[in-house]
């Protein structure tokens, strides 16, 4: 990929030039993150709503804007794309970008099903292009430290895992009133593209559990539940039929067992990821939310008294930082498309397991 200077966009020699595709809510955070990273420059914004693209570009001092991906690719003066389009648009836009020889940093989920996600992973690998997915809780210092400790053998062999991602926006109004806010209503309606709490945050906790332990999930059983939330099960055009809670039993690749659950009805928990990893020589507890994380450990003689102590965790690069490092080095970063596709396979299997009411192997 070319990384040379460009007078019109202001990119200096050696900098990687980035375009942001899709200028909705999450894209503003992407702009802030990438604008702060040395070695890259945002040179363009693109959205099917041309007026919104121009306003976004003006807000973030981005020199170019486009109202179609085709026009942006025809211009082509960029090396990589941050794809923050809606979920169901990730596949067609990403395949088009890859075909044009551009690297992609895609919002989660990579695709709406595993088949599409694996097709995207294979396209990126065939093209030899940098490809990453923004599984944001990889940014947590606690999970990165825990992974290093497990790889070093500090808790021995993992035997049991407890993982949860708990929210409460259906019982509290800390993020607004879901009954009148379309930002939340669509997440409750399958007709509007939602796969419920499983599709929305399940990808994060499954990534958290598999990355944190360094283990794959080889079998799972899932139970999904949708609760009555409005008279007639609908508010306006929104039929409230997407799952609200999910409870899973899983088996890991080394034989360890685990429980994974997620809910929007976890009153008292705003946005909390918890992961406890029990090994035969020690244990780790990781907590994270969207801004902070914490690690506690039970090691050595503390095992005898069940004493947990906080452990200082050094800062870790954000996913955006890792993507720029990958662009500059030419070595792909994590989490990549293939990993996201593997997690999507687990999500797809949960729906089958719930329908069949049985434990299923991960094929």
Tab-separated table of C-alpha atoms in Angstrom:
chain	number	residue	atom	x	y	z
A	1	UNK	CA	0.000	0.000	0.000
A	2	UNK	CA	1.160	3.477	-0.793
A	3	UNK	CA	2.035	5.707	2.121
A	4	UNK	CA	3.563	8.705	0.388
A	5	UNK	CA	2.778	12.354	0.940
A	6	UNK	CA	-0.243	14.065	-0.551
A	7	UNK	CA	-0.367	17.823	-0.805
A	8	UNK	CA	-4.154	18.098	-1.081
A	9	UNK	CA	-4.853	15.995	2.011
A	10	UNK	CA	-1.829	17.119	3.988
A	11	UNK	CA	-0.475	13.611	4.609
A	12	UNK	CA	3.259	13.664	5.339
A	13	UNK	CA	5.745	11.221	3.880
A	14	UNK	CA	5.534	7.852	5.603
A	15	UNK	CA	2.123	8.500	7.149
A	16	UNK	CA	-0.702	6.090	6.443
A	17	UNK	CA	-3.757	7.808	5.002
A	18	UNK	CA	-7.128	6.776	6.442
A	19	UNK	CA	-10.707	7.279	5.296
A	20	UNK	CA	-13.676	6.914	7.649
A	21	UNK	CA	-16.668	5.223	6.000
A	22	UNK	CA	-19.976	5.899	7.717
A	23	UNK	CA	-20.231	9.056	9.798
A	24	UNK	CA	-22.787	8.073	12.452
A	25	UNK	CA	-22.276	8.089	16.227
A	26	UNK	CA	-19.330	5.688	16.632
A	27	UNK	CA	-17.376	7.371	13.831
A	28	UNK	CA	-16.727	10.454	15.974
A	29	UNK	CA	-14.816	8.321	18.470
A	30	UNK	CA	-12.844	6.787	15.623
A	31	UNK	CA	-11.968	10.253	14.359
A	32	UNK	CA	-10.783	11.339	17.812
A	33	UNK	CA	-8.676	8.190	18.284
A	34	UNK	CA	-7.000	8.145	14.874
A	35	UNK	CA	-6.366	11.891	14.895
A	36	UNK	CA	-4.322	11.397	18.085
A	37	UNK	CA	-2.096	8.577	16.739
A	38	UNK	CA	1.304	9.404	15.217
A	39	UNK	CA	2.020	7.821	11.846
A	40	UNK	CA	-1.411	8.246	10.311
A	41	UNK	CA	-3.711	10.973	9.075
A	42	UNK	CA	-7.435	11.000	8.311
A	43	UNK	CA	-7.724	12.287	4.762
A	44	UNK	CA	-11.388	11.656	3.896
A	45	UNK	CA	-14.856	10.863	5.192
A	46	UNK	CA	-17.583	9.056	3.275
A	47	UNK	CA	-21.301	8.565	3.874
A	48	UNK	CA	-24.322	7.931	1.657
A	49	UNK	CA	-25.675	11.100	3.275
A	50	UNK	CA	-23.362	13.611	1.615
A	51	UNK	CA	-24.410	16.483	3.859
A	52	UNK	CA	-23.608	14.463	6.970
A	53	UNK	CA	-20.245	13.456	5.502
A	54	UNK	CA	-19.363	17.106	4.828
A	55	UNK	CA	-20.418	18.174	8.332
A	56	UNK	CA	-18.376	15.349	9.848
A	57	UNK	CA	-15.336	16.283	7.766
A	58	UNK	CA	-15.646	19.942	8.755
A	59	UNK	CA	-16.033	19.058	12.457
A	60	UNK	CA	-12.833	16.994	12.482
A	61	UNK	CA	-10.830	19.093	9.992
A	62	UNK	CA	-10.773	16.269	7.438
A	63	UNK	CA	-9.907	17.625	3.976
A	64	UNK	CA	-12.180	15.492	1.732
A	65	UNK	CA	-15.700	14.078	1.882
A	66	UNK	CA	-17.669	11.779	-0.426
A	67	UNK	CA	-21.291	10.714	-0.745
A	68	UNK	CA	-20.534	7.259	-2.166
A	69	UNK	CA	-17.926	4.572	-1.637
A	70	UNK	CA	-17.522	4.268	-5.396
A	71	UNK	CA	-16.522	7.917	-5.707
A	72	UNK	CA	-14.106	7.619	-2.804
A	73	UNK	CA	-12.453	4.523	-4.273
A	74	UNK	CA	-12.187	6.211	-7.666
A	75	UNK	CA	-10.269	9.018	-5.940
A	76	UNK	CA	-8.277	6.405	-4.061
A	77	UNK	CA	-5.752	8.621	-2.252
A	78	UNK	CA	-5.831	6.624	0.970
A	79	UNK	CA	-4.310	3.416	2.341
A	80	UNK	CA	-6.944	2.145	4.739
A	81	UNK	CA	-10.606	2.468	5.671
A	82	UNK	CA	-12.296	2.558	9.066
A	83	UNK	CA	-15.635	0.897	8.322
A	84	UNK	CA	-18.249	2.236	10.744
A	85	UNK	CA	-21.287	1.591	8.565
A	86	UNK	CA	-24.382	-0.289	9.884
A	87	UNK	CA	-23.845	-3.992	10.586
A	88	UNK	CA	-25.624	-5.294	7.480
A	89	UNK	CA	-23.480	-3.077	5.237
A	90	UNK	CA	-20.129	-4.305	6.582
A	91	UNK	CA	-19.824	-7.204	4.137
A	92	UNK	CA	-20.540	-5.508	0.778
A	93	UNK	CA	-18.559	-2.374	1.602
A	94	UNK	CA	-15.583	-4.269	3.031
A	95	UNK	CA	-15.371	-6.609	0.039
A	96	UNK	CA	-15.410	-3.592	-2.278
A	97	UNK	CA	-12.674	-1.888	-0.255
A	98	UNK	CA	-10.495	-5.024	-0.205
A	99	UNK	CA	-10.939	-5.446	-3.962
A	100	UNK	CA	-9.513	-1.939	-4.327
A	101	UNK	CA	-6.412	-2.953	-2.353
A	102	UNK	CA	-7.149	-1.017	0.824
A	103	UNK	CA	-6.723	-2.249	4.411
A	104	UNK	CA	-9.823	-2.341	6.651
A	105	UNK	CA	-10.516	-1.641	10.320
A	106	UNK	CA	-14.129	-2.809	10.715
A	107	UNK	CA	-16.595	-2.157	13.491
A	108	UNK	CA	-18.082	-5.171	15.237
A	109	UNK	CA	-19.763	-7.429	14.372
A	110	UNK	CA	-17.724	-8.181	11.273
A	111	UNK	CA	-20.870	-9.513	9.573
A	112	UNK	CA	-24.414	-10.564	10.420
A	113	UNK	CA	-23.570	-14.279	10.204
A	114	UNK	CA	-20.519	-16.530	10.244
A	115	UNK	CA	-20.645	-17.462	6.544
A	116	UNK	CA	-20.399	-13.814	5.538
A	117	UNK	CA	-17.687	-13.168	8.124
A	118	UNK	CA	-15.537	-16.047	6.888
A	119	UNK	CA	-16.001	-14.842	3.299
A	120	UNK	CA	-14.640	-11.444	4.362
A	121	UNK	CA	-11.724	-13.028	6.231
A	122	UNK	CA	-10.779	-15.139	3.225
A	123	UNK	CA	-10.962	-12.119	0.905
A	124	UNK	CA	-8.624	-10.118	3.160
A	125	UNK	CA	-6.192	-13.026	3.474
A	126	UNK	CA	-6.143	-13.680	-0.276
A	127	UNK	CA	-5.404	-10.014	-0.897
A	128	UNK	CA	-2.680	-9.965	1.755
A	129	UNK	CA	-4.190	-6.836	3.330
A	130	UNK	CA	-4.186	-5.661	6.947
A	131	UNK	CA	-7.576	-6.509	8.475
A	132	UNK	CA	-8.792	-5.896	12.030
A	133	UNK	CA	-12.094	-5.708	13.916
A	134	UNK	CA	-12.814	-3.208	16.672
A	135	UNK	CA	-13.622	-5.542	19.569
A	136	UNK	CA	-13.246	-2.652	21.974
A	137	UNK	CA	-12.737	-4.516	25.242
A	138	UNK	CA	-9.361	-5.720	23.994
A	139	UNK	CA	-8.359	-2.183	25.018
A	140	UNK	CA	-8.789	-3.112	28.699
A	141	UNK	CA	-5.467	-3.181	30.559
A	142	UNK	CA	-6.762	-5.948	32.840
A	143	UNK	CA	-7.520	-8.457	30.084
A	144	UNK	CA	-4.163	-7.893	28.400
A	145	UNK	CA	-2.291	-8.455	31.669
A	146	UNK	CA	-4.356	-11.546	32.456
A	147	UNK	CA	-3.559	-13.061	29.063
A	148	UNK	CA	0.171	-12.517	29.610
A	149	UNK	CA	-0.014	-14.144	33.047
A	150	UNK	CA	-1.852	-17.184	31.708
A	151	UNK	CA	0.629	-17.574	28.861
A	152	UNK	CA	3.431	-17.467	31.463
A	153	UNK	CA	1.768	-20.297	33.394
A	154	UNK	CA	1.164	-18.205	36.519
A	155	UNK	CA	-2.199	-19.826	37.342
A	156	UNK	CA	-1.373	-23.262	35.966
A	157	UNK	CA	-3.966	-25.084	33.869
A	158	UNK	CA	-7.327	-23.344	33.449
A	159	UNK	CA	-10.099	-25.505	34.908
A	160	UNK	CA	-13.179	-23.276	35.251
A	161	UNK	CA	-14.325	-19.939	33.802
A	162	UNK	CA	-17.106	-17.508	34.715
A	163	UNK	CA	-17.877	-14.670	32.290
A	164	UNK	CA	-20.660	-12.082	32.131
A	165	UNK	CA	-21.573	-8.864	30.360
A	166	UNK	CA	-24.338	-7.115	32.256
A	167	UNK	CA	-26.315	-3.979	31.345
A	168	UNK	CA	-29.467	-2.445	32.819
A	169	UNK	CA	-30.793	0.044	30.291
A	170	UNK	CA	-34.134	-1.789	30.211
A	171	UNK	CA	-34.651	-1.092	33.941
A	172	UNK	CA	-32.925	2.293	34.276
A	173	UNK	CA	-32.734	5.482	32.228
A	174	UNK	CA	-29.025	6.230	32.588
A	175	UNK	CA	-28.692	6.034	28.784
A	176	UNK	CA	-32.103	7.541	28.074
A	177	UNK	CA	-35.626	6.095	27.926
A	178	UNK	CA	-35.598	3.095	25.580
A	179	UNK	CA	-39.388	3.350	25.150
A	180	UNK	CA	-39.133	6.573	23.160
A	181	UNK	CA	-35.583	6.482	21.768
A	182	UNK	CA	-35.011	4.790	18.412
A	183	UNK	CA	-31.317	4.288	19.264
A	184	UNK	CA	-32.482	1.599	21.724
A	185	UNK	CA	-35.791	0.478	20.244
A	186	UNK	CA	-34.168	-0.969	17.125
A	187	UNK	CA	-31.963	-3.154	19.349
A	188	UNK	CA	-35.128	-4.859	20.619
A	189	UNK	CA	-36.589	-5.654	17.190
A	190	UNK	CA	-35.435	-8.443	14.869
A	191	UNK	CA	-37.235	-6.798	11.954
A	192	UNK	CA	-34.942	-3.796	12.406
A	193	UNK	CA	-31.809	-5.948	12.195
A	194	UNK	CA	-31.226	-6.748	15.858
A	195	UNK	CA	-30.031	-10.139	17.084
A	196	UNK	CA	-30.760	-9.074	20.621
A	197	UNK	CA	-28.389	-8.961	23.540
A	198	UNK	CA	-26.547	-11.974	22.091
A	199	UNK	CA	-25.720	-10.197	18.845
A	200	UNK	CA	-25.123	-6.819	20.443
A	201	UNK	CA	-22.821	-7.610	23.366
A	202	UNK	CA	-22.378	-11.382	23.193
A	203	UNK	CA	-19.541	-10.924	20.734
A	204	UNK	CA	-17.664	-8.875	23.348
A	205	UNK	CA	-17.959	-11.295	26.255
A	206	UNK	CA	-17.143	-14.322	24.101
A	207	UNK	CA	-14.063	-12.511	22.806
A	208	UNK	CA	-13.216	-11.506	26.385
A	209	UNK	CA	-13.468	-15.111	27.585
A	210	UNK	CA	-11.582	-16.744	24.722
A	211	UNK	CA	-8.865	-14.100	24.504
A	212	UNK	CA	-8.442	-13.866	28.268
A	213	UNK	CA	-8.029	-17.622	28.693
A	214	UNK	CA	-6.157	-18.186	25.424
A	215	UNK	CA	-8.576	-21.074	24.801
A	216	UNK	CA	-11.162	-21.847	22.130
A	217	UNK	CA	-14.738	-22.847	22.902
A	218	UNK	CA	-15.393	-26.314	21.435
A	219	UNK	CA	-18.972	-26.929	22.613
A	220	UNK	CA	-21.827	-24.828	23.977
A	221	UNK	CA	-25.404	-24.834	25.134
A	222	UNK	CA	-27.364	-21.582	25.143
A	223	UNK	CA	-30.733	-20.469	26.466
A	224	UNK	CA	-32.217	-17.208	25.171
A	225	UNK	CA	-35.077	-15.273	26.727
A	226	UNK	CA	-37.253	-12.400	25.524
A	227	UNK	CA	-39.381	-10.708	28.178
A	228	UNK	CA	-42.660	-8.829	27.761
A	229	UNK	CA	-41.885	-5.107	27.738
A	230	UNK	CA	-44.937	-3.406	26.245
A	231	UNK	CA	-48.616	-4.043	25.630
A	232	UNK	CA	-48.970	-6.207	22.554
A	233	UNK	CA	-45.226	-6.763	22.428
A	234	UNK	CA	-44.590	-3.670	20.296
A	235	UNK	CA	-43.977	0.068	20.433
A	236	UNK	CA	-45.004	1.739	17.188
A	237	UNK	CA	-43.250	0.030	14.285
A	238	UNK	CA	-40.916	-1.857	16.635
A	239	UNK	CA	-41.945	-5.423	17.496
A	240	UNK	CA	-40.007	-6.170	20.681
A	241	UNK	CA	-39.029	-9.758	19.888
A	242	UNK	CA	-35.202	-9.787	20.148
A	243	UNK	CA	-33.613	-11.690	23.050
A	244	UNK	CA	-32.990	-9.739	26.258
A	245	UNK	CA	-30.936	-12.309	28.206
A	246	UNK	CA	-28.692	-15.253	27.372
A	247	UNK	CA	-27.192	-17.956	29.591
A	248	UNK	CA	-24.571	-20.344	28.208
A	249	UNK	CA	-22.626	-23.377	29.360
A	250	UNK	CA	-19.389	-23.887	27.426
A	251	UNK	CA	-16.501	-26.325	27.149
A	252	UNK	CA	-13.038	-25.041	26.284
A	253	UNK	CA	-10.403	-26.676	24.113
A	254	UNK	CA	-8.419	-27.934	27.121
A	255	UNK	CA	-11.500	-29.519	28.736
A	256	UNK	CA	-12.234	-26.663	31.144
A	257	UNK	CA	-15.888	-25.793	31.700
A	258	UNK	CA	-17.392	-22.349	31.884
A	259	UNK	CA	-20.545	-20.279	32.166
A	260	UNK	CA	-21.157	-17.177	30.067
A	261	UNK	CA	-24.153	-14.917	30.453
A	262	UNK	CA	-25.363	-11.518	29.328
A	263	UNK	CA	-28.442	-9.395	29.956
A	264	UNK	CA	-30.014	-5.979	29.568
A	265	UNK	CA	-32.052	-6.622	32.714
A	266	UNK	CA	-29.090	-6.698	35.134
A	267	UNK	CA	-30.436	-3.971	37.423
A	268	UNK	CA	-27.605	-2.271	39.282
A	269	UNK	CA	-25.008	-3.008	36.597
A	270	UNK	CA	-24.635	-0.294	33.951
A	271	UNK	CA	-22.115	-1.800	31.532
A	272	UNK	CA	-19.915	-4.376	33.244
A	273	UNK	CA	-17.764	-7.188	31.876
A	274	UNK	CA	-16.563	-9.688	34.489
A	275	UNK	CA	-14.282	-12.643	33.859
A	276	UNK	CA	-12.990	-15.046	36.517
A	277	UNK	CA	-10.443	-17.628	35.401
A	278	UNK	CA	-9.735	-20.430	37.868
A	279	UNK	CA	-6.525	-22.408	37.352
A	280	UNK	CA	-5.055	-25.258	39.377
A	281	UNK	CA	-2.290	-22.959	40.688
A	282	UNK	CA	-4.088	-19.626	40.973
A	283	UNK	CA	-6.961	-17.482	39.743
A	284	UNK	CA	-7.641	-14.130	38.101
A	285	UNK	CA	-10.624	-11.755	38.230
A	286	UNK	CA	-10.937	-9.152	35.473
A	287	UNK	CA	-13.514	-6.376	35.432
A	288	UNK	CA	-13.943	-3.828	32.655
A	289	UNK	CA	-16.344	-1.228	31.344
A	290	UNK	CA	-16.055	1.142	28.387
A	291	UNK	CA	-13.479	3.353	30.109
A	292	UNK	CA	-11.675	1.394	32.819
A	293	UNK	CA	-10.554	-2.080	33.919
A	294	UNK	CA	-9.193	-3.848	36.990
A	295	UNK	CA	-7.379	-7.107	37.710
A	296	UNK	CA	-7.328	-9.020	41.009
A	297	UNK	CA	-5.307	-12.169	41.613
A	298	UNK	CA	-5.254	-15.108	44.010
A	299	UNK	CA	-1.786	-16.644	43.832
A	300	UNK	CA	0.783	-18.518	45.924
A	301	UNK	CA	0.008	-18.742	49.639
A	302	UNK	CA	-3.138	-16.610	49.131
A	303	UNK	CA	-4.801	-19.694	47.627
A	304	UNK	CA	-4.990	-21.201	51.129
A	305	UNK	CA	-6.886	-18.197	52.527
A	306	UNK	CA	-8.817	-17.315	49.346
A	307	UNK	CA	-7.278	-13.835	49.428
A	308	UNK	CA	-7.598	-11.654	46.343
A	309	UNK	CA	-5.232	-8.755	45.743
A	310	UNK	CA	-5.344	-5.975	43.138
A	311	UNK	CA	-2.567	-6.039	40.558
A	312	UNK	CA	-1.262	-2.944	38.786
A	313	UNK	CA	-1.674	-3.257	35.020
A	314	UNK	CA	0.450	-1.263	32.577
A	315	UNK	CA	-1.385	0.666	29.836
A	316	UNK	CA	-2.027	-1.225	26.624
A	317	UNK	CA	-2.398	0.149	23.085
A	318	UNK	CA	-5.944	0.649	21.855
A	319	UNK	CA	-7.224	-1.280	18.844
A	320	UNK	CA	-6.813	1.855	16.745
A	321	UNK	CA	-3.159	2.094	17.808
A	322	UNK	CA	-2.621	-1.564	16.932
A	323	UNK	CA	-4.186	-1.012	13.520
A	324	UNK	CA	-1.805	1.850	12.734
A	325	UNK	CA	1.128	-0.232	13.981
A	326	UNK	CA	-0.006	-3.011	11.634
A	327	UNK	CA	-0.253	-0.589	8.702
A	328	UNK	CA	3.232	0.762	9.368
A	329	UNK	CA	4.846	-2.631	9.966
A	330	UNK	CA	2.928	-4.656	7.387
A	331	UNK	CA	2.237	-7.317	10.061
A	332	UNK	CA	-1.441	-7.922	10.754
A	333	UNK	CA	-2.751	-7.095	14.227
A	334	UNK	CA	-5.303	-8.645	16.575
A	335	UNK	CA	-8.232	-9.076	16.644
A	336	UNK	CA	-8.344	-9.911	12.943
A	337	UNK	CA	-11.205	-10.844	10.620
A	338	UNK	CA	-10.723	-14.594	11.082
A	339	UNK	CA	-10.964	-14.356	14.857
A	340	UNK	CA	-14.139	-12.250	14.572
A	341	UNK	CA	-15.587	-14.859	12.196
A	342	UNK	CA	-14.833	-17.625	14.710
A	343	UNK	CA	-16.668	-15.665	17.429
A	344	UNK	CA	-19.576	-15.057	15.036
A	345	UNK	CA	-19.776	-18.826	14.523
A	346	UNK	CA	-20.317	-19.213	18.273
A	347	UNK	CA	-23.096	-16.599	18.221
A	348	UNK	CA	-24.839	-18.310	15.303
A	349	UNK	CA	-24.612	-21.656	17.113
A	350	UNK	CA	-26.276	-20.186	20.203
A	351	UNK	CA	-29.500	-19.643	18.257
A	352	UNK	CA	-29.423	-23.258	17.057
A	353	UNK	CA	-28.689	-24.558	20.558
A	354	UNK	CA	-31.574	-22.559	22.011
A	355	UNK	CA	-33.985	-23.864	19.359
A	356	UNK	CA	-32.860	-27.481	19.791
A	357	UNK	CA	-32.447	-27.276	23.587
A	358	UNK	CA	-29.145	-29.151	23.597
A	359	UNK	CA	-25.370	-28.897	23.833
A	360	UNK	CA	-23.734	-28.595	20.409
A	361	UNK	CA	-20.159	-29.056	19.251
A	362	UNK	CA	-18.484	-26.113	17.528
A	363	UNK	CA	-17.769	-27.501	14.076
